[in-house]
Short mmCIF file of C-alpha atoms in Angstrom, two decimals:
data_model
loop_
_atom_site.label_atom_id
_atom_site.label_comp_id
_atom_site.label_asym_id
_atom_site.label_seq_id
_atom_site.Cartn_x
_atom_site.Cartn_y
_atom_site.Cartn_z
CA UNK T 1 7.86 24.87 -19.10
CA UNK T 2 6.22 24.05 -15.37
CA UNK T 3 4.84 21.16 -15.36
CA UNK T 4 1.22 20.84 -13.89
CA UNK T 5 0.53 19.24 -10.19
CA UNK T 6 -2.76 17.50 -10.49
CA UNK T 7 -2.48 16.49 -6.78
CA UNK T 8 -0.19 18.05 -4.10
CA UNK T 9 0.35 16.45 -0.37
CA UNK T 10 -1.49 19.38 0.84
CA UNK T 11 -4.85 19.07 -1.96
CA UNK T 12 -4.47 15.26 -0.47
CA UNK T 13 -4.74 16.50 3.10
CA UNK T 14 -7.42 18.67 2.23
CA UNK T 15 -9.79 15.72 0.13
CA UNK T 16 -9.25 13.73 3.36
CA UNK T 17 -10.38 16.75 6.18
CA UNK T 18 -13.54 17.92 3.87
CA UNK T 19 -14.15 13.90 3.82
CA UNK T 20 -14.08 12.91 7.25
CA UNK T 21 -16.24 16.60 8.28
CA UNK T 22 -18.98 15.19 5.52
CA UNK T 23 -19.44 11.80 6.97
CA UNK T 24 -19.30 13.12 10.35
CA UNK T 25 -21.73 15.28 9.27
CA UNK T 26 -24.07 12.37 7.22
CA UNK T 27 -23.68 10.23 10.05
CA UNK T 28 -24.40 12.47 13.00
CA UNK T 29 -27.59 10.94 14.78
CA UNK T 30 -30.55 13.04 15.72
CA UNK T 31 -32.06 10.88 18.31
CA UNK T 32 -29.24 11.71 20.89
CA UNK T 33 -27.33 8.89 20.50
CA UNK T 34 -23.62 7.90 20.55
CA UNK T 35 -22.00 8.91 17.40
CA UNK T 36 -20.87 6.44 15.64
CA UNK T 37 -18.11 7.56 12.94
CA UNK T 38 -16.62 10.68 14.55
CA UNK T 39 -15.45 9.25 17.64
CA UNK T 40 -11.69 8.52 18.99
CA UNK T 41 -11.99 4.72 18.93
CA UNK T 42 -13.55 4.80 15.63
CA UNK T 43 -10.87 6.87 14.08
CA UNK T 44 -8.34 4.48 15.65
CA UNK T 45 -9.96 1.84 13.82
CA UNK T 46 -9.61 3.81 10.59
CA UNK T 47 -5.88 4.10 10.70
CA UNK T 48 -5.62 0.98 12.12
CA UNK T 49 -6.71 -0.84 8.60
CA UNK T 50 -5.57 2.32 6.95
CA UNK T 51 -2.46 1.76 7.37
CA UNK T 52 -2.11 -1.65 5.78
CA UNK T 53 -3.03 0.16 2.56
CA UNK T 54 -0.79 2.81 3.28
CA UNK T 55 2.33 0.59 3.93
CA UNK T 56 1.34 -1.02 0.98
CA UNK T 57 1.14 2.41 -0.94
CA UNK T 58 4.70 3.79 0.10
CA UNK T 59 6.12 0.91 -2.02
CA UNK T 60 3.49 1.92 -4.63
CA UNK T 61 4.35 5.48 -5.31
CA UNK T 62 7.93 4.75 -5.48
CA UNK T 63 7.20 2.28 -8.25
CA UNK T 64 4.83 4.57 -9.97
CA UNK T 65 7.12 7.45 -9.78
CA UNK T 66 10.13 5.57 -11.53
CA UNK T 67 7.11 5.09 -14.45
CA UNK T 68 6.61 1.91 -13.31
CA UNK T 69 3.54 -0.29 -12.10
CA UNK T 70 3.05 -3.45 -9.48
CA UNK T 71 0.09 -5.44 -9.41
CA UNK T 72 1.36 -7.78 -7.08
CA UNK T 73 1.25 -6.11 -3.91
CA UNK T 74 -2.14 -7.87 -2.73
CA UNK T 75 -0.88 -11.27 -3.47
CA UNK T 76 2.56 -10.39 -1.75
CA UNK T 77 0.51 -9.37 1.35
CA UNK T 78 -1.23 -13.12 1.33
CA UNK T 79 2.06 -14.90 0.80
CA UNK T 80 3.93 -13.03 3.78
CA UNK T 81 0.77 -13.91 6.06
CA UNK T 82 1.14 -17.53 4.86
CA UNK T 83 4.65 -17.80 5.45
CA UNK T 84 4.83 -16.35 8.62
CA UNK T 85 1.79 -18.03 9.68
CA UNK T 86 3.31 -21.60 8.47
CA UNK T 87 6.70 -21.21 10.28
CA UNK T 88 4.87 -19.68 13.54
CA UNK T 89 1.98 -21.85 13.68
CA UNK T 90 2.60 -24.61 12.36
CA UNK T 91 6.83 -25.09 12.20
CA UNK T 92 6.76 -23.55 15.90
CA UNK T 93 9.63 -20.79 15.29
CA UNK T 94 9.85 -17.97 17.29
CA UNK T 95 7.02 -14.72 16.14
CA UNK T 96 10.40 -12.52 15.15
CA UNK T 97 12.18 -15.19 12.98
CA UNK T 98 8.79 -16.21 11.32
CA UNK T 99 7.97 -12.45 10.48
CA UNK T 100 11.50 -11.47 9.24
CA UNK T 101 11.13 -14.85 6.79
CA UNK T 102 7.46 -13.41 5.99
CA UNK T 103 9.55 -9.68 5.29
CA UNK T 104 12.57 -11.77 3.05
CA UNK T 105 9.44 -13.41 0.53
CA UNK T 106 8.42 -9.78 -0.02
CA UNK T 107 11.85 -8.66 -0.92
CA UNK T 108 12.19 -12.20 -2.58
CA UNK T 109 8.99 -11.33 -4.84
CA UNK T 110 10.49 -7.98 -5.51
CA UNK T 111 13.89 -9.42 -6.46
CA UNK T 112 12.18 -11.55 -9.19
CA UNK T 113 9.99 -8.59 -10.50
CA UNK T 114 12.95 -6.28 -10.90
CA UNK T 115 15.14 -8.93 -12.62
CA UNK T 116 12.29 -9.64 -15.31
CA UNK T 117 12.08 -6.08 -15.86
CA UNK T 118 16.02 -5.46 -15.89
CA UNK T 119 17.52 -8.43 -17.37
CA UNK T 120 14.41 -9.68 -19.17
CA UNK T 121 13.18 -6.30 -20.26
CA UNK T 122 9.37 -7.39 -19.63
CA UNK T 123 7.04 -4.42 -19.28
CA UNK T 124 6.61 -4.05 -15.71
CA UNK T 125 2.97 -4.59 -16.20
CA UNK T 126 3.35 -8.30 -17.50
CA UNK T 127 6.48 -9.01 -14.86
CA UNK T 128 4.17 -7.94 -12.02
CA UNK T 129 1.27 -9.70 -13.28
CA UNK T 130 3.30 -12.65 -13.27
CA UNK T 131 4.69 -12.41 -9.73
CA UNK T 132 1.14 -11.52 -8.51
CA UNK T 133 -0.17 -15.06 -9.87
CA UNK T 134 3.02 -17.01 -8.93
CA UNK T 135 2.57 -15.64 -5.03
CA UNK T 136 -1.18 -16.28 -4.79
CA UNK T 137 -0.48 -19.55 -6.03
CA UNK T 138 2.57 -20.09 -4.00
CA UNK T 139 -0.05 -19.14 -1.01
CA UNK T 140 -2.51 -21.86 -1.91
CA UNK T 141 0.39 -24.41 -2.39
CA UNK T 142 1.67 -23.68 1.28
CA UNK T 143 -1.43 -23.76 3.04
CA UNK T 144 -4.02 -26.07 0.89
CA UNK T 145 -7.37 -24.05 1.35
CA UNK T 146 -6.21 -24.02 5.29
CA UNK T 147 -5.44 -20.72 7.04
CA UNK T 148 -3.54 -20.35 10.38
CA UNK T 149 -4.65 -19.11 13.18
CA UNK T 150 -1.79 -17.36 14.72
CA UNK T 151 -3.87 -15.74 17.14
CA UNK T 152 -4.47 -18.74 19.24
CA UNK T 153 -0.62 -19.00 19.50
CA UNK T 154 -0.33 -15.42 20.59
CA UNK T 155 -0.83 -14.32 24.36
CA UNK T 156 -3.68 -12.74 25.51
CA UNK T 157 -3.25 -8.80 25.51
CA UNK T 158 -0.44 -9.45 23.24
CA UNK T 159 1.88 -5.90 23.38
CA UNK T 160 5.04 -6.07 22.23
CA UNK T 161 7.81 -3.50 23.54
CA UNK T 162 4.70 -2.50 25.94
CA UNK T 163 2.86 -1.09 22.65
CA UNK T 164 -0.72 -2.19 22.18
CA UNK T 165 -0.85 -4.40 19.10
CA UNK T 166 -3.66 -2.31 17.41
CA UNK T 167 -1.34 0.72 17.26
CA UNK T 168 1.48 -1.07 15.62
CA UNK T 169 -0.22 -0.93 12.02
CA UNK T 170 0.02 3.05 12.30
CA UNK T 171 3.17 3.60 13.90
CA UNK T 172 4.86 1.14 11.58
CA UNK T 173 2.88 3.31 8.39
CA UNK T 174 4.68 6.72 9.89
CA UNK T 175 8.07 5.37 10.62
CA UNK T 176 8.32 3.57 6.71
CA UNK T 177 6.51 7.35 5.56
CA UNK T 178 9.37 9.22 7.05
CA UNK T 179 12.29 7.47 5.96
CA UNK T 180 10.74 6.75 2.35
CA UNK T 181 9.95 10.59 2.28
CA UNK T 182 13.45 11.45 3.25
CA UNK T 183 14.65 8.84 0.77
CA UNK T 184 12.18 10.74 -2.12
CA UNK T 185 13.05 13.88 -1.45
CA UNK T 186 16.57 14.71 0.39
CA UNK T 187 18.63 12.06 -1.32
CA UNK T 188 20.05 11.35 -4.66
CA UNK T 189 18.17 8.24 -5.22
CA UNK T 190 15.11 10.07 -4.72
CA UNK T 191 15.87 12.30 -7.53
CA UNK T 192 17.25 9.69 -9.68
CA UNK T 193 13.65 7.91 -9.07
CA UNK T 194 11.96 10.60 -10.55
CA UNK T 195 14.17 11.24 -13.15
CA UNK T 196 13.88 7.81 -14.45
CA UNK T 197 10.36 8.23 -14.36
CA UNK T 198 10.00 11.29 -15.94
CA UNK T 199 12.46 10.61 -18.62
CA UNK T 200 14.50 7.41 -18.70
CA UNK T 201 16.63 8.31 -21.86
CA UNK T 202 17.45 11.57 -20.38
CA UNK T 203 17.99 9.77 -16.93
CA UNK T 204 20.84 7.34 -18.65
CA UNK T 205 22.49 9.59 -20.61
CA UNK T 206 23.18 12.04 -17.60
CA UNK T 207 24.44 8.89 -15.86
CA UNK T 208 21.83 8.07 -13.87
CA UNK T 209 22.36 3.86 -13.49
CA UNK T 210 18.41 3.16 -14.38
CA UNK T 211 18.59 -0.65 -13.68
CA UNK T 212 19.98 -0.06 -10.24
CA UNK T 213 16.79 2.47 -9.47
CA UNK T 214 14.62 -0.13 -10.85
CA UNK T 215 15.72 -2.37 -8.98
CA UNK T 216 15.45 -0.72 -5.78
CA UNK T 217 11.86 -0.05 -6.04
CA UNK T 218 10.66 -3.70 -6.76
CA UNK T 219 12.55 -4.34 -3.90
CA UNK T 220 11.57 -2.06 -1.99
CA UNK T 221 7.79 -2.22 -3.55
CA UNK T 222 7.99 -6.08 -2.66
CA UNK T 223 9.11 -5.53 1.08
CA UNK T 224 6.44 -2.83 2.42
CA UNK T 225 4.07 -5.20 0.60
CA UNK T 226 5.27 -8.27 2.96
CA UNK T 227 5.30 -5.71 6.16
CA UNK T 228 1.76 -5.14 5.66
CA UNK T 229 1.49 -8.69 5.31
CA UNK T 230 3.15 -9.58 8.58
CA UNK T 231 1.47 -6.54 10.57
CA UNK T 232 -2.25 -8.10 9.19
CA UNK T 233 -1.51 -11.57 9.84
CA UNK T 234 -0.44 -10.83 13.36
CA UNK T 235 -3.10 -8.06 14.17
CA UNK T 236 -6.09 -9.99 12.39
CA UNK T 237 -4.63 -13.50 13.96
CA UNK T 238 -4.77 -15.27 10.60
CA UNK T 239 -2.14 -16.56 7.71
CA UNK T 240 -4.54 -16.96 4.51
CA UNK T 241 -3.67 -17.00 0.96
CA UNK T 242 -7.11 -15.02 -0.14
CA UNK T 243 -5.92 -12.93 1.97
CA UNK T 244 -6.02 -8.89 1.02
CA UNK T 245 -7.52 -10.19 -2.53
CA UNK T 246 -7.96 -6.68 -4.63
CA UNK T 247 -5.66 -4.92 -2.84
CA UNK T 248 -3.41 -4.04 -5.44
CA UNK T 249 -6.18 -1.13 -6.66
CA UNK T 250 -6.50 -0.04 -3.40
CA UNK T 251 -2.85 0.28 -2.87
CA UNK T 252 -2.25 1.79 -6.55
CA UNK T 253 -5.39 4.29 -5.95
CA UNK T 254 -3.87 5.62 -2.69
CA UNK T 255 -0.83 6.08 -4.61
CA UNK T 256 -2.04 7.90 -7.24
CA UNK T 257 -4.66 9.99 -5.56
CA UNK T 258 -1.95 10.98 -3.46
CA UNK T 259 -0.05 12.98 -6.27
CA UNK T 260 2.08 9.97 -7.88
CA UNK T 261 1.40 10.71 -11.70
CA UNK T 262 0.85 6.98 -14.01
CA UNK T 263 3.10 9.12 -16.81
CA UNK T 264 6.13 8.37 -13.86
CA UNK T 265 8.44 11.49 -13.07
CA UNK T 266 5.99 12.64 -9.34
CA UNK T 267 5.23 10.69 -6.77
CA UNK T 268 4.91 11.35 -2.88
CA UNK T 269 5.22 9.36 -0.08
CA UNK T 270 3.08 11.52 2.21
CA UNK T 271 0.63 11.84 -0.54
CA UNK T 272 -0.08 7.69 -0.61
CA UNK T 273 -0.21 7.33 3.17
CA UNK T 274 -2.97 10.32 3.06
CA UNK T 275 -4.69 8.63 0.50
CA UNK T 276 -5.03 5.42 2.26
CA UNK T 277 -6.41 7.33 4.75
CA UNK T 278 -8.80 8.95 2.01
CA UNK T 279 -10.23 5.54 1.08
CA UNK T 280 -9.89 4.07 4.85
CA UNK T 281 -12.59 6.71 5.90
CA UNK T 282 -14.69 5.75 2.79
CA UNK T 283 -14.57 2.20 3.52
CA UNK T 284 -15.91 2.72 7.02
CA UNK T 285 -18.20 5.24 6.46
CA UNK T 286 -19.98 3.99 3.51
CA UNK T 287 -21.11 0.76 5.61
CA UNK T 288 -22.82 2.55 7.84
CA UNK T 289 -25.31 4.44 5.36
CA UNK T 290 -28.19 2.20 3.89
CA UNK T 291 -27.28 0.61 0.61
CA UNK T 292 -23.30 1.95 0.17
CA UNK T 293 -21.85 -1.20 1.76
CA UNK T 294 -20.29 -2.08 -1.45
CA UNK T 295 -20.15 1.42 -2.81
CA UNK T 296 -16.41 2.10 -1.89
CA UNK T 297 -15.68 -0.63 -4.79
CA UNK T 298 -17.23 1.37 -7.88
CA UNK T 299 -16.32 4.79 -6.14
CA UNK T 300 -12.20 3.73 -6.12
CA UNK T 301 -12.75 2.17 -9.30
CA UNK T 302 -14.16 5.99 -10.97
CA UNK T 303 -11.18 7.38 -8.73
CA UNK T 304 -8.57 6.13 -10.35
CA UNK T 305 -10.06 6.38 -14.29
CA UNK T 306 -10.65 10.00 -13.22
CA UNK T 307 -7.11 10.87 -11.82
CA UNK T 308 -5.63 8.95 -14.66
CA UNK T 309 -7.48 10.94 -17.59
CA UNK T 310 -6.83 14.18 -15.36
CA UNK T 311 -3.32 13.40 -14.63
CA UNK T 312 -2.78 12.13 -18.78
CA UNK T 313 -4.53 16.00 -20.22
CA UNK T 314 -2.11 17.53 -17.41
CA UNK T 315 0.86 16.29 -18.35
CA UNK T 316 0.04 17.23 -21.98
CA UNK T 317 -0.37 20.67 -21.16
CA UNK T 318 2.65 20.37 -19.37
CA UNK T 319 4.59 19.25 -21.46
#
């Protein structure tokens, strides 16, 4: 029988036009002033911070589409910061050999999640629950309440291959969104991901070698998380271990309201960068209207229950 689609790429798309036209709307001034929301260096902004959720989020709705979970993609971001910050800062290596060991701790993290889940056969819940606390901790052991301030190591007007550092965090999003979406879709990983998610007893018996797709996206989950890392420690100019605290919900929300189902078997990679984007726009525009500074909190919060109970009487019906 088809199987419902709560949320398409295109509903995504859709959520995040009607969005941005409503605040730009909300926030239009009346006195003649400059607007402040629907402007280009305001949207820039957006997808500039945007896009470290929606690195984050690619990983995500891999994970979630194999039927699986990560809660440690916050504390991953912190402990790539830290590390690159350490070696660059403090250890004096070279900016590309501190961020490729920031990008090896992600795929370290990763490593560890998958084999708990594989070889230990923890739910990934409680394996990614443990990684989360053993990187935020790791974080706090490296830097001791201190933070590193790779900015004042960096040169001024810092542009590297002649590319504005502010437009790094969305060109890196698109180029991990394409080749993740080609991965999802045109290859037979990508359909072995979703099989395993929809079904993993099906998925094995038609030979589908589950621990290997596990595997690969922990790992993979674990790496985008230490790229957004690296791209916020070097565009914000600090190495913290509270860093991106709470960013796991973010990163699962823009997953999920992005079409990955929590029942596993659907997941898209456009989908999660869009809704990064959805929840980017909310967290800037909500600021700027009296009293919803800390609005964007409770409103992912109901976004996610919502989906979840949606996507959970969908797939019944489905089914």
């Amino acid at each position: 029988m088809r199987r419902w689609r709560l949320v398409s790429g295109a509903s995504a798309a859709l959520i995040l036009t009607l969005e941005f036209a409503l605040f730009a709307v909300v926030l239009a001034p009346h006195d003649g002033r400059a607007n402040t929301f629907a402007n280009l260096g305001n949207i820039s902004l957006i997808l500039k911070y945007s896009s470290i959720y929606g690195i984050g989020a690619i990983g995500a709705a891999l994970i979630i589409g194999s039927g699986g979970i990560d809660l440690a993609a916050g504390s991953v971001i912190a402990l790539a910061s830290v590390v690159t910050g350490h070696l660059f800062v403090v250890e004096g290596w070279p900016l590309v050999v501190a961020i490729a060991a920031g990008l090896l701790t992600g795929t370290l993290v990763g490593s560890v999640a998958a084999a708990l889940i594989v070889r230990a056969q923890l739910p990934p819940f409680i394996a990614t629950l443990g990684t989360m606390g053993m990187a935020r901790g790791a974080g706090f052991l490296v830097t001791e309440g201190r933070f590193y301030d790779l900015s004042g190591r960096l040169p001024a007007e810092f542009a590297p291959l002649a590319i504005p550092l502010g437009a790094w965090p969305g060109m890196l999003m698109f180029v991990a969104a394409i080749a993740f979406h080609i991965v999802l879709q045109y290859t037979a990983l990508g359909r072995h991901l979703l099989a395993v998610g929809g079904n993993e007893t099906a998925a094995r018996y038609a030979g589908v070698r589950v621990n290997r797709v596990k595997t690969f996206v922990y790992v993979a989950g674990g790496t985008l998380a230490a790229l957004a890392g690296v791209v916020l420690a070097v565009v914000q100019g600090q190495g913290k271990a509270d860093l991106a605290t709470g960013y796991e919900l973010d990163i699962i929300a823009a997953a999920v309201i992005g079409g990955a189902s929590l029942s596993g078997g659907r997941a898209s990679v456009v989908g999660a960068v869009l809704g990064s984007l959805i929840f980017g726009v909310l967290r800037n525009a909500l600021p700027q209207i009296p009293g919803g500074t800390y609005a964007d909190r409770l409103i992912i919060g109901v976004a996610v229950l919502v989906i979840a109970v949606m996507d959970r009487v969908a797939a019944k019906r489905g089914a």
